[in-house]
Every structure is written in C-alpha cells, then in structure tokens.
PDB file of C-alpha atoms in Angstrom:
ATOM      1  CA  UNK A   1      -0.154  -0.124   0.212  1.00 53.00           C
ATOM      2  CA  UNK A   2       3.152   2.290   1.006  1.00 52.00           C
ATOM      3  CA  UNK A   3       4.531   1.631  -2.382  1.00 56.00           C
ATOM      4  CA  UNK A   4       1.477   2.183  -4.270  1.00 60.00           C
ATOM      5  CA  UNK A   5       0.392   5.422  -2.620  1.00 60.00           C
ATOM      6  CA  UNK A   6       4.116   6.919  -3.246  1.00 67.00           C
ATOM      7  CA  UNK A   7       3.626   5.702  -7.341  1.00 71.00           C
ATOM      8  CA  UNK A   8       0.262   7.839  -6.946  1.00 73.00           C
ATOM      9  CA  UNK A   9       2.344  10.714  -5.505  1.00 74.00           C
ATOM     10  CA  UNK A  10       4.865  10.516  -8.247  1.00 76.00           C
ATOM     11  CA  UNK A  11       2.914  10.194 -11.178  1.00 77.00           C
ATOM     12  CA  UNK A  12       0.901  13.391  -9.923  1.00 80.00           C
ATOM     13  CA  UNK A  13       3.864  15.386  -9.670  1.00 83.00           C
ATOM     14  CA  UNK A  14       4.741  14.486 -13.078  1.00 83.00           C
ATOM     15  CA  UNK A  15       1.177  15.591 -14.202  1.00 83.00           C
ATOM     16  CA  UNK A  16       1.195  18.669 -12.657  1.00 85.00           C
ATOM     17  CA  UNK A  17       4.996  19.403 -14.249  1.00 84.00           C
ATOM     18  CA  UNK A  18       4.023  18.615 -17.511  1.00 85.00           C
ATOM     19  CA  UNK A  19       0.728  20.702 -17.338  1.00 84.00           C
ATOM     20  CA  UNK A  20       3.035  23.558 -15.880  1.00 86.00           C
ATOM     21  CA  UNK A  21       5.674  23.209 -18.976  1.00 87.00           C
ATOM     22  CA  UNK A  22       2.480  23.445 -21.182  1.00 87.00           C
ATOM     23  CA  UNK A  23       1.001  26.024 -19.821  1.00 86.00           C
ATOM     24  CA  UNK A  24       4.550  27.949 -19.565  1.00 85.00           C
ATOM     25  CA  UNK A  25       4.361  27.212 -23.510  1.00 84.00           C
ATOM     26  CA  UNK A  26       1.289  28.517 -24.473  1.00 86.00           C
ATOM     27  CA  UNK A  27       1.695  31.514 -22.316  1.00 83.00           C
ATOM     28  CA  UNK A  28       4.778  32.303 -23.856  1.00 80.00           C
ATOM     29  CA  UNK A  29       3.610  31.730 -27.256  1.00 82.00           C
ATOM     30  CA  UNK A  30       0.863  33.685 -27.027  1.00 77.00           C
ATOM     31  CA  UNK A  31       3.264  36.448 -25.288  1.00 77.00           C
ATOM     32  CA  UNK A  32       5.345  36.236 -28.847  1.00 79.00           C
ATOM     33  CA  UNK A  33       2.172  36.713 -30.874  1.00 77.00           C
ATOM     34  CA  UNK A  34       1.117  39.617 -29.134  1.00 70.00           C
ATOM     35  CA  UNK A  35       4.832  41.250 -29.175  1.00 69.00           C
ATOM     36  CA  UNK A  36       4.974  40.340 -33.097  1.00 71.00           C
ATOM     37  CA  UNK A  37       1.351  41.852 -33.588  1.00 71.00           C
ATOM     38  CA  UNK A  38       2.198  44.886 -31.709  1.00 67.00           C
ATOM     39  CA  UNK A  39       5.677  45.164 -33.717  1.00 67.00           C
ATOM     40  CA  UNK A  40       3.816  44.662 -37.222  1.00 73.00           C
ATOM     41  CA  UNK A  41       1.446  47.118 -36.167  1.00 70.00           C
ATOM     42  CA  UNK A  42       3.902  49.776 -35.094  1.00 72.00           C
ATOM     43  CA  UNK A  43       5.970  49.116 -38.183  1.00 76.00           C
ATOM     44  CA  UNK A  44       3.048  49.749 -40.152  1.00 80.00           C
ATOM     45  CA  UNK A  45       2.240  52.928 -38.621  1.00 81.00           C
ATOM     46  CA  UNK A  46       5.843  54.090 -38.707  1.00 81.00           C
ATOM     47  CA  UNK A  47       6.022  53.412 -42.749  1.00 84.00           C
ATOM     48  CA  UNK A  48       2.700  55.895 -42.812  1.00 85.00           C
ATOM     49  CA  UNK A  49       4.732  58.844 -40.909  1.00 84.00           C
ATOM     50  CA  UNK A  50       7.789  58.125 -42.952  1.00 85.00           C
ATOM     51  CA  UNK A  51       5.670  58.478 -46.008  1.00 86.00           C
ATOM     52  CA  UNK A  52       4.294  61.550 -44.617  1.00 88.00           C
ATOM     53  CA  UNK A  53       7.704  63.195 -44.841  1.00 90.00           C
ATOM     54  CA  UNK A  54       8.065  62.160 -48.341  1.00 90.00           C
ATOM     55  CA  UNK A  55       4.829  64.281 -48.919  1.00 91.00           C
ATOM     56  CA  UNK A  56       6.422  67.053 -46.626  1.00 91.00           C
ATOM     57  CA  UNK A  57       9.446  67.452 -48.611  1.00 92.00           C
ATOM     58  CA  UNK A  58       7.496  66.997 -52.134  1.00 92.00           C
ATOM     59  CA  UNK A  59       5.513  70.018 -50.722  1.00 91.00           C
ATOM     60  CA  UNK A  60       8.915  72.209 -49.728  1.00 91.00           C
ATOM     61  CA  UNK A  61      10.363  71.277 -53.025  1.00 92.00           C
ATOM     62  CA  UNK A  62       7.404  72.398 -54.919  1.00 89.00           C
ATOM     63  CA  UNK A  63       7.137  75.712 -53.073  1.00 88.00           C
ATOM     64  CA  UNK A  64      10.826  76.111 -53.408  1.00 87.00           C
ATOM     65  CA  UNK A  65      10.722  75.720 -57.157  1.00 83.00           C
ATOM     66  CA  UNK A  66       7.735  78.399 -57.075  1.00 80.00           C
ATOM     67  CA  UNK A  67       9.349  81.321 -54.762  1.00 74.00           C
ATOM     68  CA  UNK A  68      13.256  80.944 -54.876  1.00 65.00           C
ATOM     69  CA  UNK A  69      15.408  82.018 -57.524  1.00 71.00           C
ATOM     70  CA  UNK A  70      17.473  80.285 -60.005  1.00 82.00           C
ATOM     71  CA  UNK A  71      19.869  78.214 -57.751  1.00 90.00           C
ATOM     72  CA  UNK A  72      19.433  75.473 -55.220  1.00 93.00           C
ATOM     73  CA  UNK A  73      21.638  76.045 -52.039  1.00 93.00           C
ATOM     74  CA  UNK A  74      21.539  75.974 -48.390  1.00 94.00           C
ATOM     75  CA  UNK A  75      20.084  79.276 -47.490  1.00 92.00           C
ATOM     76  CA  UNK A  76      16.799  77.445 -48.888  1.00 93.00           C
ATOM     77  CA  UNK A  77      13.948  75.772 -46.946  1.00 91.00           C
ATOM     78  CA  UNK A  78      14.220  72.442 -47.950  1.00 93.00           C
ATOM     79  CA  UNK A  79      18.294  72.679 -46.375  1.00 93.00           C
ATOM     80  CA  UNK A  80      16.709  73.026 -42.779  1.00 92.00           C
ATOM     81  CA  UNK A  81      16.057  69.736 -40.848  1.00 92.00           C
ATOM     82  CA  UNK A  82      12.688  68.946 -39.566  1.00 91.00           C
ATOM     83  CA  UNK A  83      12.279  68.010 -35.465  1.00 85.00           C
ATOM     84  CA  UNK A  84      12.213  65.782 -33.746  1.00 89.00           C
ATOM     85  CA  UNK A  85       8.843  66.414 -32.946  1.00 89.00           C
ATOM     86  CA  UNK A  86       6.134  64.765 -31.069  1.00 87.00           C
ATOM     87  CA  UNK A  87       2.896  63.974 -33.553  1.00 82.00           C
ATOM     88  CA  UNK A  88       0.642  64.720 -31.961  1.00 81.00           C
ATOM     89  CA  UNK A  89       1.848  65.943 -28.661  1.00 84.00           C
ATOM     90  CA  UNK A  90       1.789  63.488 -25.908  1.00 82.00           C
ATOM     91  CA  UNK A  91       1.519  60.462 -28.236  1.00 81.00           C
ATOM     92  CA  UNK A  92       5.132  59.086 -27.866  1.00 83.00           C
ATOM     93  CA  UNK A  93       5.819  59.334 -31.507  1.00 87.00           C
ATOM     94  CA  UNK A  94       8.590  61.178 -32.502  1.00 89.00           C
ATOM     95  CA  UNK A  95       9.552  62.091 -36.360  1.00 91.00           C
ATOM     96  CA  UNK A  96      12.730  63.636 -37.661  1.00 92.00           C
ATOM     97  CA  UNK A  97      13.836  64.349 -41.128  1.00 94.00           C
ATOM     98  CA  UNK A  98      16.865  65.650 -43.360  1.00 94.00           C
ATOM     99  CA  UNK A  99      16.750  66.757 -47.204  1.00 95.00           C
ATOM    100  CA  UNK A 100      19.946  66.573 -48.759  1.00 95.00           C
ATOM    101  CA  UNK A 101      20.856  67.384 -52.057  1.00 96.00           C
ATOM    102  CA  UNK A 102      21.953  64.319 -54.030  1.00 96.00           C
ATOM    103  CA  UNK A 103      23.427  66.257 -56.636  1.00 97.00           C
ATOM    104  CA  UNK A 104      26.149  67.695 -54.408  1.00 96.00           C
ATOM    105  CA  UNK A 105      27.937  64.359 -54.804  1.00 97.00           C
ATOM    106  CA  UNK A 106      30.010  63.084 -57.560  1.00 97.00           C
ATOM    107  CA  UNK A 107      27.576  60.881 -59.895  1.00 97.00           C
ATOM    108  CA  UNK A 108      29.106  57.655 -60.277  1.00 97.00           C
ATOM    109  CA  UNK A 109      26.952  56.776 -63.618  1.00 96.00           C
ATOM    110  CA  UNK A 110      28.610  59.783 -65.096  1.00 96.00           C
ATOM    111  CA  UNK A 111      31.835  57.772 -65.620  1.00 96.00           C
ATOM    112  CA  UNK A 112      29.915  56.387 -68.516  1.00 94.00           C
ATOM    113  CA  UNK A 113      28.457  58.326 -71.568  1.00 92.00           C
ATOM    114  CA  UNK A 114      24.894  57.813 -72.722  1.00 89.00           C
ATOM    115  CA  UNK A 115      25.847  54.902 -74.864  1.00 91.00           C
ATOM    116  CA  UNK A 116      27.602  53.153 -71.901  1.00 90.00           C
ATOM    117  CA  UNK A 117      31.081  53.742 -73.289  1.00 93.00           C
ATOM    118  CA  UNK A 118      33.737  54.740 -70.412  1.00 93.00           C
ATOM    119  CA  UNK A 119      34.496  58.474 -70.184  1.00 94.00           C
ATOM    120  CA  UNK A 120      38.322  58.754 -69.709  1.00 94.00           C
ATOM    121  CA  UNK A 121      37.746  62.640 -67.691  1.00 95.00           C
ATOM    122  CA  UNK A 122      35.680  61.315 -65.623  1.00 95.00           C
ATOM    123  CA  UNK A 123      37.725  58.347 -64.486  1.00 95.00           C
ATOM    124  CA  UNK A 124      40.410  61.268 -64.316  1.00 96.00           C
ATOM    125  CA  UNK A 125      38.151  63.098 -61.707  1.00 96.00           C
ATOM    126  CA  UNK A 126      37.366  60.162 -59.361  1.00 97.00           C
ATOM    127  CA  UNK A 127      40.723  59.181 -59.291  1.00 96.00           C
ATOM    128  CA  UNK A 128      41.923  62.788 -57.991  1.00 96.00           C
ATOM    129  CA  UNK A 129      38.637  62.731 -55.314  1.00 97.00           C
ATOM    130  CA  UNK A 130      40.029  59.176 -54.328  1.00 97.00           C
ATOM    131  CA  UNK A 131      43.667  60.786 -54.007  1.00 96.00           C
ATOM    132  CA  UNK A 132      42.209  63.633 -51.731  1.00 95.00           C
ATOM    133  CA  UNK A 133      41.031  60.740 -49.454  1.00 96.00           C
ATOM    134  CA  UNK A 134      43.939  58.437 -49.348  1.00 96.00           C
ATOM    135  CA  UNK A 135      42.621  55.799 -51.371  1.00 96.00           C
ATOM    136  CA  UNK A 136      44.228  54.201 -54.207  1.00 95.00           C
ATOM    137  CA  UNK A 137      43.292  55.364 -57.934  1.00 94.00           C
ATOM    138  CA  UNK A 138      42.400  51.932 -59.516  1.00 93.00           C
ATOM    139  CA  UNK A 139      39.187  51.609 -58.011  1.00 95.00           C
ATOM    140  CA  UNK A 140      37.616  54.410 -60.741  1.00 95.00           C
ATOM    141  CA  UNK A 141      38.833  52.520 -63.240  1.00 95.00           C
ATOM    142  CA  UNK A 142      37.419  49.391 -61.746  1.00 94.00           C
ATOM    143  CA  UNK A 143      34.167  51.039 -61.107  1.00 95.00           C
ATOM    144  CA  UNK A 144      33.937  52.414 -64.630  1.00 94.00           C
ATOM    145  CA  UNK A 145      34.259  48.492 -66.074  1.00 94.00           C
ATOM    146  CA  UNK A 146      31.777  47.572 -63.719  1.00 94.00           C
ATOM    147  CA  UNK A 147      29.258  50.217 -65.109  1.00 95.00           C
ATOM    148  CA  UNK A 148      29.808  50.627 -68.824  1.00 93.00           C
ATOM    149  CA  UNK A 149      28.262  48.463 -71.403  1.00 92.00           C
ATOM    150  CA  UNK A 150      30.936  46.311 -72.792  1.00 90.00           C
ATOM    151  CA  UNK A 151      32.971  43.462 -71.439  1.00 87.00           C
ATOM    152  CA  UNK A 152      36.552  44.215 -71.796  1.00 89.00           C
ATOM    153  CA  UNK A 153      38.428  45.693 -69.253  1.00 89.00           C
ATOM    154  CA  UNK A 154      39.925  48.997 -69.275  1.00 88.00           C
ATOM    155  CA  UNK A 155      43.964  48.471 -69.340  1.00 82.00           C
ATOM    156  CA  UNK A 156      45.588  46.278 -66.551  1.00 81.00           C
ATOM    157  CA  UNK A 157      43.521  48.413 -64.003  1.00 80.00           C
ATOM    158  CA  UNK A 158      39.839  47.196 -64.939  1.00 83.00           C
ATOM    159  CA  UNK A 159      38.054  44.217 -64.857  1.00 87.00           C
ATOM    160  CA  UNK A 160      35.167  42.454 -66.199  1.00 88.00           C
ATOM    161  CA  UNK A 161      33.651  38.653 -65.597  1.00 87.00           C
ATOM    162  CA  UNK A 162      36.864  37.065 -65.173  1.00 89.00           C
ATOM    163  CA  UNK A 163      37.679  38.691 -62.118  1.00 92.00           C
ATOM    164  CA  UNK A 164      34.161  38.629 -60.696  1.00 91.00           C
ATOM    165  CA  UNK A 165      33.871  34.670 -61.888  1.00 91.00           C
ATOM    166  CA  UNK A 166      36.908  34.033 -59.952  1.00 90.00           C
ATOM    167  CA  UNK A 167      35.503  35.129 -56.512  1.00 90.00           C
ATOM    168  CA  UNK A 168      33.766  33.111 -53.752  1.00 89.00           C
ATOM    169  CA  UNK A 169      30.673  32.980 -54.679  1.00 91.00           C
ATOM    170  CA  UNK A 170      31.327  33.852 -58.220  1.00 93.00           C
ATOM    171  CA  UNK A 171      29.342  36.471 -59.883  1.00 92.00           C
ATOM    172  CA  UNK A 172      29.114  38.889 -62.907  1.00 92.00           C
ATOM    173  CA  UNK A 173      29.794  42.637 -63.599  1.00 91.00           C
ATOM    174  CA  UNK A 174      26.411  44.335 -64.424  1.00 92.00           C
ATOM    175  CA  UNK A 175      27.669  46.407 -66.840  1.00 92.00           C
ATOM    176  CA  UNK A 176      24.833  48.789 -66.673  1.00 93.00           C
ATOM    177  CA  UNK A 177      24.224  51.960 -64.419  1.00 93.00           C
ATOM    178  CA  UNK A 178      23.901  51.268 -60.809  1.00 93.00           C
ATOM    179  CA  UNK A 179      21.247  52.477 -58.442  1.00 92.00           C
ATOM    180  CA  UNK A 180      23.078  52.304 -55.004  1.00 92.00           C
ATOM    181  CA  UNK A 181      26.596  53.620 -54.288  1.00 93.00           C
ATOM    182  CA  UNK A 182      26.866  50.620 -52.091  1.00 92.00           C
ATOM    183  CA  UNK A 183      27.947  48.372 -55.231  1.00 93.00           C
ATOM    184  CA  UNK A 184      31.188  49.738 -54.331  1.00 94.00           C
ATOM    185  CA  UNK A 185      31.641  46.795 -51.890  1.00 94.00           C
ATOM    186  CA  UNK A 186      30.996  44.667 -54.833  1.00 93.00           C
ATOM    187  CA  UNK A 187      35.092  45.294 -56.131  1.00 94.00           C
ATOM    188  CA  UNK A 188      37.034  42.519 -54.499  1.00 93.00           C
ATOM    189  CA  UNK A 189      39.018  44.147 -52.094  1.00 92.00           C
ATOM    190  CA  UNK A 190      37.255  47.325 -51.489  1.00 94.00           C
ATOM    191  CA  UNK A 191      36.508  46.955 -47.963  1.00 93.00           C
ATOM    192  CA  UNK A 192      34.162  48.697 -45.488  1.00 94.00           C
ATOM    193  CA  UNK A 193      36.630  50.969 -44.637  1.00 95.00           C
ATOM    194  CA  UNK A 194      37.516  52.532 -48.076  1.00 96.00           C
ATOM    195  CA  UNK A 195      33.558  52.745 -48.226  1.00 95.00           C
ATOM    196  CA  UNK A 196      33.112  54.544 -45.333  1.00 95.00           C
ATOM    197  CA  UNK A 197      35.593  57.393 -46.614  1.00 96.00           C
ATOM    198  CA  UNK A 198      34.295  57.747 -50.123  1.00 96.00           C
ATOM    199  CA  UNK A 199      30.425  56.992 -49.794  1.00 95.00           C
ATOM    200  CA  UNK A 200      29.613  60.440 -48.926  1.00 95.00           C
ATOM    201  CA  UNK A 201      30.971  62.204 -51.714  1.00 97.00           C
ATOM    202  CA  UNK A 202      29.444  59.798 -54.138  1.00 97.00           C
ATOM    203  CA  UNK A 203      25.879  59.301 -55.627  1.00 96.00           C
ATOM    204  CA  UNK A 204      24.240  57.009 -58.250  1.00 95.00           C
ATOM    205  CA  UNK A 205      22.077  59.109 -60.010  1.00 96.00           C
ATOM    206  CA  UNK A 206      21.110  58.619 -63.958  1.00 94.00           C
ATOM    207  CA  UNK A 207      24.089  59.271 -66.158  1.00 93.00           C
ATOM    208  CA  UNK A 208      24.372  62.748 -67.407  1.00 93.00           C
ATOM    209  CA  UNK A 209      23.098  64.530 -64.330  1.00 96.00           C
ATOM    210  CA  UNK A 210      25.462  67.382 -63.546  1.00 96.00           C
ATOM    211  CA  UNK A 211      26.857  68.196 -59.848  1.00 97.00           C
ATOM    212  CA  UNK A 212      25.057  70.934 -58.218  1.00 97.00           C
ATOM    213  CA  UNK A 213      28.231  73.647 -57.376  1.00 96.00           C
ATOM    214  CA  UNK A 214      26.384  75.109 -54.600  1.00 96.00           C
ATOM    215  CA  UNK A 215      25.830  72.391 -52.318  1.00 96.00           C
ATOM    216  CA  UNK A 216      29.129  70.153 -53.530  1.00 96.00           C
ATOM    217  CA  UNK A 217      32.102  69.055 -50.898  1.00 96.00           C
ATOM    218  CA  UNK A 218      35.001  71.418 -51.912  1.00 96.00           C
ATOM    219  CA  UNK A 219      37.156  68.263 -52.543  1.00 96.00           C
ATOM    220  CA  UNK A 220      34.410  66.890 -54.880  1.00 97.00           C
ATOM    221  CA  UNK A 221      34.510  70.434 -57.269  1.00 96.00           C
ATOM    222  CA  UNK A 222      38.460  70.579 -57.154  1.00 95.00           C
ATOM    223  CA  UNK A 223      38.628  67.138 -58.250  1.00 95.00           C
ATOM    224  CA  UNK A 224      36.288  68.228 -61.051  1.00 94.00           C
ATOM    225  CA  UNK A 225      38.216  71.273 -61.502  1.00 93.00           C
ATOM    226  CA  UNK A 226      41.698  70.171 -61.123  1.00 91.00           C
ATOM    227  CA  UNK A 227      42.118  73.154 -58.653  1.00 87.00           C
ATOM    228  CA  UNK A 228      43.364  73.093 -54.929  1.00 87.00           C
ATOM    229  CA  UNK A 229      40.815  75.845 -54.055  1.00 88.00           C
ATOM    230  CA  UNK A 230      37.478  75.049 -52.602  1.00 93.00           C
ATOM    231  CA  UNK A 231      38.383  71.664 -50.241  1.00 91.00           C
ATOM    232  CA  UNK A 232      41.207  73.178 -48.381  1.00 89.00           C
ATOM    233  CA  UNK A 233      39.290  75.038 -45.799  1.00 91.00           C
ATOM    234  CA  UNK A 234      35.887  73.330 -45.352  1.00 90.00           C
ATOM    235  CA  UNK A 235      34.785  76.229 -42.765  1.00 92.00           C
ATOM    236  CA  UNK A 236      35.580  78.733 -45.021  1.00 93.00           C
ATOM    237  CA  UNK A 237      33.711  77.028 -47.512  1.00 94.00           C
ATOM    238  CA  UNK A 238      30.554  76.956 -45.512  1.00 94.00           C
ATOM    239  CA  UNK A 239      31.119  80.590 -44.284  1.00 94.00           C
ATOM    240  CA  UNK A 240      30.589  81.668 -48.016  1.00 94.00           C
ATOM    241  CA  UNK A 241      27.487  79.538 -48.839  1.00 95.00           C
ATOM    242  CA  UNK A 242      25.655  81.396 -45.592  1.00 93.00           C
ATOM    243  CA  UNK A 243      24.650  83.954 -48.166  1.00 92.00           C
ATOM    244  CA  UNK A 244      23.787  82.005 -51.104  1.00 91.00           C
ATOM    245  CA  UNK A 245      25.349  80.079 -53.853  1.00 94.00           C
ATOM    246  CA  UNK A 246      29.324  79.493 -53.806  1.00 95.00           C
ATOM    247  CA  UNK A 247      30.889  78.705 -55.650  1.00 95.00           C
ATOM    248  CA  UNK A 248      29.103  79.837 -59.133  1.00 94.00           C
ATOM    249  CA  UNK A 249      29.489  78.526 -62.540  1.00 94.00           C
ATOM    250  CA  UNK A 250      30.750  81.882 -63.007  1.00 94.00           C
ATOM    251  CA  UNK A 251      33.574  81.432 -60.432  1.00 93.00           C
ATOM    252  CA  UNK A 252      34.447  78.079 -61.687  1.00 94.00           C
ATOM    253  CA  UNK A 253      34.937  79.059 -65.427  1.00 93.00           C
ATOM    254  CA  UNK A 254      37.077  82.302 -64.203  1.00 91.00           C
ATOM    255  CA  UNK A 255      39.612  80.002 -62.683  1.00 90.00           C
ATOM    256  CA  UNK A 256      39.517  76.515 -64.781  1.00 91.00           C
ATOM    257  CA  UNK A 257      41.337  76.133 -68.153  1.00 91.00           C
ATOM    258  CA  UNK A 258      39.545  77.194 -71.183  1.00 92.00           C
ATOM    259  CA  UNK A 259      40.173  73.656 -72.705  1.00 92.00           C
ATOM    260  CA  UNK A 260      38.615  72.195 -69.708  1.00 92.00           C
ATOM    261  CA  UNK A 261      35.681  74.359 -69.143  1.00 93.00           C
ATOM    262  CA  UNK A 262      34.379  72.994 -72.794  1.00 92.00           C
ATOM    263  CA  UNK A 263      33.542  69.756 -71.554  1.00 90.00           C
ATOM    264  CA  UNK A 264      33.032  70.859 -67.656  1.00 93.00           C
ATOM    265  CA  UNK A 265      30.379  73.227 -68.307  1.00 93.00           C
ATOM    266  CA  UNK A 266      27.847  70.363 -68.987  1.00 93.00           C
ATOM    267  CA  UNK A 267      28.596  68.552 -65.905  1.00 95.00           C
ATOM    268  CA  UNK A 268      28.084  71.446 -63.206  1.00 96.00           C
ATOM    269  CA  UNK A 269      24.935  73.315 -62.387  1.00 96.00           C
ATOM    270  CA  UNK A 270      23.634  75.573 -59.630  1.00 95.00           C
ATOM    271  CA  UNK A 271      20.251  73.698 -59.329  1.00 94.00           C
ATOM    272  CA  UNK A 272      19.222  70.293 -58.504  1.00 95.00           C
ATOM    273  CA  UNK A 273      16.518  67.694 -59.527  1.00 95.00           C
ATOM    274  CA  UNK A 274      17.355  64.801 -57.206  1.00 97.00           C
ATOM    275  CA  UNK A 275      17.063  65.023 -53.182  1.00 96.00           C
ATOM    276  CA  UNK A 276      18.014  62.508 -50.571  1.00 95.00           C
ATOM    277  CA  UNK A 277      15.364  62.163 -47.445  1.00 95.00           C
ATOM    278  CA  UNK A 278      16.029  60.667 -44.126  1.00 94.00           C
ATOM    279  CA  UNK A 279      13.358  60.149 -42.212  1.00 93.00           C
ATOM    280  CA  UNK A 280      13.478  58.978 -38.768  1.00 92.00           C
ATOM    281  CA  UNK A 281      10.415  57.349 -36.855  1.00 90.00           C
ATOM    282  CA  UNK A 282      10.163  56.493 -33.052  1.00 88.00           C
ATOM    283  CA  UNK A 283       7.001  54.767 -31.581  1.00 85.00           C
ATOM    284  CA  UNK A 284       7.980  53.602 -27.867  1.00 77.00           C
ATOM    285  CA  UNK A 285      10.777  51.504 -27.856  1.00 76.00           C
ATOM    286  CA  UNK A 286      10.518  50.711 -31.730  1.00 80.00           C
ATOM    287  CA  UNK A 287      12.833  53.192 -34.027  1.00 84.00           C
ATOM    288  CA  UNK A 288      12.241  53.109 -37.879  1.00 87.00           C
ATOM    289  CA  UNK A 289      14.242  55.141 -40.608  1.00 90.00           C
ATOM    290  CA  UNK A 290      13.402  55.594 -44.316  1.00 90.00           C
ATOM    291  CA  UNK A 291      15.962  56.285 -46.949  1.00 93.00           C
ATOM    292  CA  UNK A 292      13.910  58.062 -50.151  1.00 94.00           C
ATOM    293  CA  UNK A 293      15.571  59.248 -53.263  1.00 95.00           C
ATOM    294  CA  UNK A 294      13.271  62.190 -54.663  1.00 95.00           C
ATOM    295  CA  UNK A 295      13.062  63.414 -57.949  1.00 95.00           C
ATOM    296  CA  UNK A 296      11.527  67.389 -58.145  1.00 92.00           C
ATOM    297  CA  UNK A 297       9.199  67.510 -60.825  1.00 88.00           C
ATOM    298  CA  UNK A 298       6.511  70.313 -61.508  1.00 80.00           C
ATOM    299  CA  UNK A 299       3.753  69.135 -58.935  1.00 80.00           C
ATOM    300  CA  UNK A 300       6.185  68.320 -56.319  1.00 81.00           C
ATOM    301  CA  UNK A 301       8.446  65.288 -56.154  1.00 89.00           C
ATOM    302  CA  UNK A 302       8.098  61.518 -56.383  1.00 91.00           C
ATOM    303  CA  UNK A 303      10.054  58.642 -54.744  1.00 92.00           C
ATOM    304  CA  UNK A 304      12.014  57.098 -57.313  1.00 92.00           C
ATOM    305  CA  UNK A 305      14.056  54.709 -54.713  1.00 92.00           C
ATOM    306  CA  UNK A 306      13.584  53.450 -51.076  1.00 90.00           C
ATOM    307  CA  UNK A 307      15.518  51.629 -48.644  1.00 89.00           C
ATOM    308  CA  UNK A 308      14.473  50.424 -44.990  1.00 82.00           C
ATOM    309  CA  UNK A 309      16.882  50.637 -42.158  1.00 70.00           C
ATOM    310  CA  UNK A 310      19.981  51.543 -43.633  1.00 70.00           C
ATOM    311  CA  UNK A 311      21.187  54.076 -46.189  1.00 70.00           C
TER     312      UNK A 311
END
C-alpha cells in the first residue's frame, strides 16, 4: 500500500510538472504572438509616418521651385532639418527628417556616357577624389568597368567577368548604371573602410546628371576642376555659402583652363532635381528609418528609390 501511494504521488507530481510546462509554453507563445502583432502594427504605423515626410518634402520642394531664385543652395527651406517633433503631442511618436542634395555629390554613373562607354575624363575626376581621401586610384577604373556596357577591361587596372567569376561565390559585372553606391562593396578587396571614407561624396543618379556646385563638398569640386581651391578649408566654404550659392558656375569658369571648361560646363549646375530624404520615426521602443531618393517635378517630387533601415 505504501509503495502504491508513492507511485500515485510521483505520477501526480509528473502530471503537474507537465501541465506547468505546457501552460508556460502556451503563455510564452501567446506573449510572443502579441509582441509580434504589436511590432508589426508599429512598423506599419512608422511606414505611414515616414511616407508623410515624403509628402512634406514634396511640398517644400514644390514651393521652393515656385518662390525661390535660379539656384538651389543651403539658404533655402529644404536644407533645414525637421524635428525631432512629437506628433501629436503626448502620443510618444517622434519624427525627424532631413533633405540632402543628391546632386551635391559625384555621380558615379557619369563615369560612362549615354551609350555606356567609359569617359576617361570622368575617371580622372574620380581618381583625384580618391587621391584626396588617401585611397588608391585604380578603384575609379574598376568602377567604370563595373558600369560600362562592354565586357572588355579598361587596361590593366580594369576588370570584367573574368575577375568576378574567380570570386567565391562567383558573380558577373552588371555592365549597367548602378542604383546604389553600396555596389562599391562588390569590387573585390574594396572593403568597408574605403567605402566609409568615399560613400559620403558619391551618388548614383541617372547618367548625365550634373553636379550642383552650390552644395557640393569642396574636395568634389576640386576633383572636377583640377584645382586646390575649395577643399582646403571646409569651414571657410561653409561660411561663404551662408549668403547663397558659392562657388557659382561663373566662379569656376574664371578659374579653370578654357580647354577644361569646354566639357566641364555641361557637368556642373547651380540647380538640382534629385534629393535624398532621411526620415526617422520613433514609436515607443521601436525605431524606424526610411531613406528616399526624390525627383523634383513640376507638381512636387516623387520617390524613385526607397531603402529601409540602412542608407
């Protein structure tokens, strides 16, 4: 009888333990389901808030086109950061946004012409920019080969499919304009350190899109003009831009060689049509980032590329 009572007690203990485990599992699963549902709801809500910043940016760019002068520079409304602000007050939802001029950077797709042929003068410009940043010049030729339409390497510094098929895993050169400067990381050996140095000065816009000299970094302008004029003192350049566009196209024309200006005049501008919008939304403990490339048009601006989480 004692043995039987011991077995019954042990059985009861095991059943209680199993029931506790099952109950804990159900509770944990339900809790995770609730958290996933809440996160999905906040993510959708954050996307809507971020999309609202695109509409706000479109309005600002439309008004700028109607009311401002013939240049796009840092004195205009689009250049001012928005937020962070709580919308609506007391909601715990925070929003911040910033517009940047995408044409204030060296457009890597200008390494080729409209027919997809490499442009030696643009390769030289990128080589000078690389040298200023302390990077090797050969990356300019490799990037031009990555984009150009043919499958023949540009000299010994170039590289086409034979180079990339030897990688692990193997891949091919796209031989087409790129949509993101992050494709630089596909060049064998380029690495994140070089990318971090160079990416802030590059954009990936349609071929033929000019550089806006009113907003471009000084070292980018110097790389284009073969001068050492505007990249030497960044603080002085920023100070000069407080009153409007500087340098102007006329300033550049007065400084560069006449033979260089023959081609450079088509590569620089004082206006921009492409802008990069960075939107940040905070809802409770959830943080969301949306990066949008906007093209300004007569009725405002429309997004042509979006990335989530990373630039």
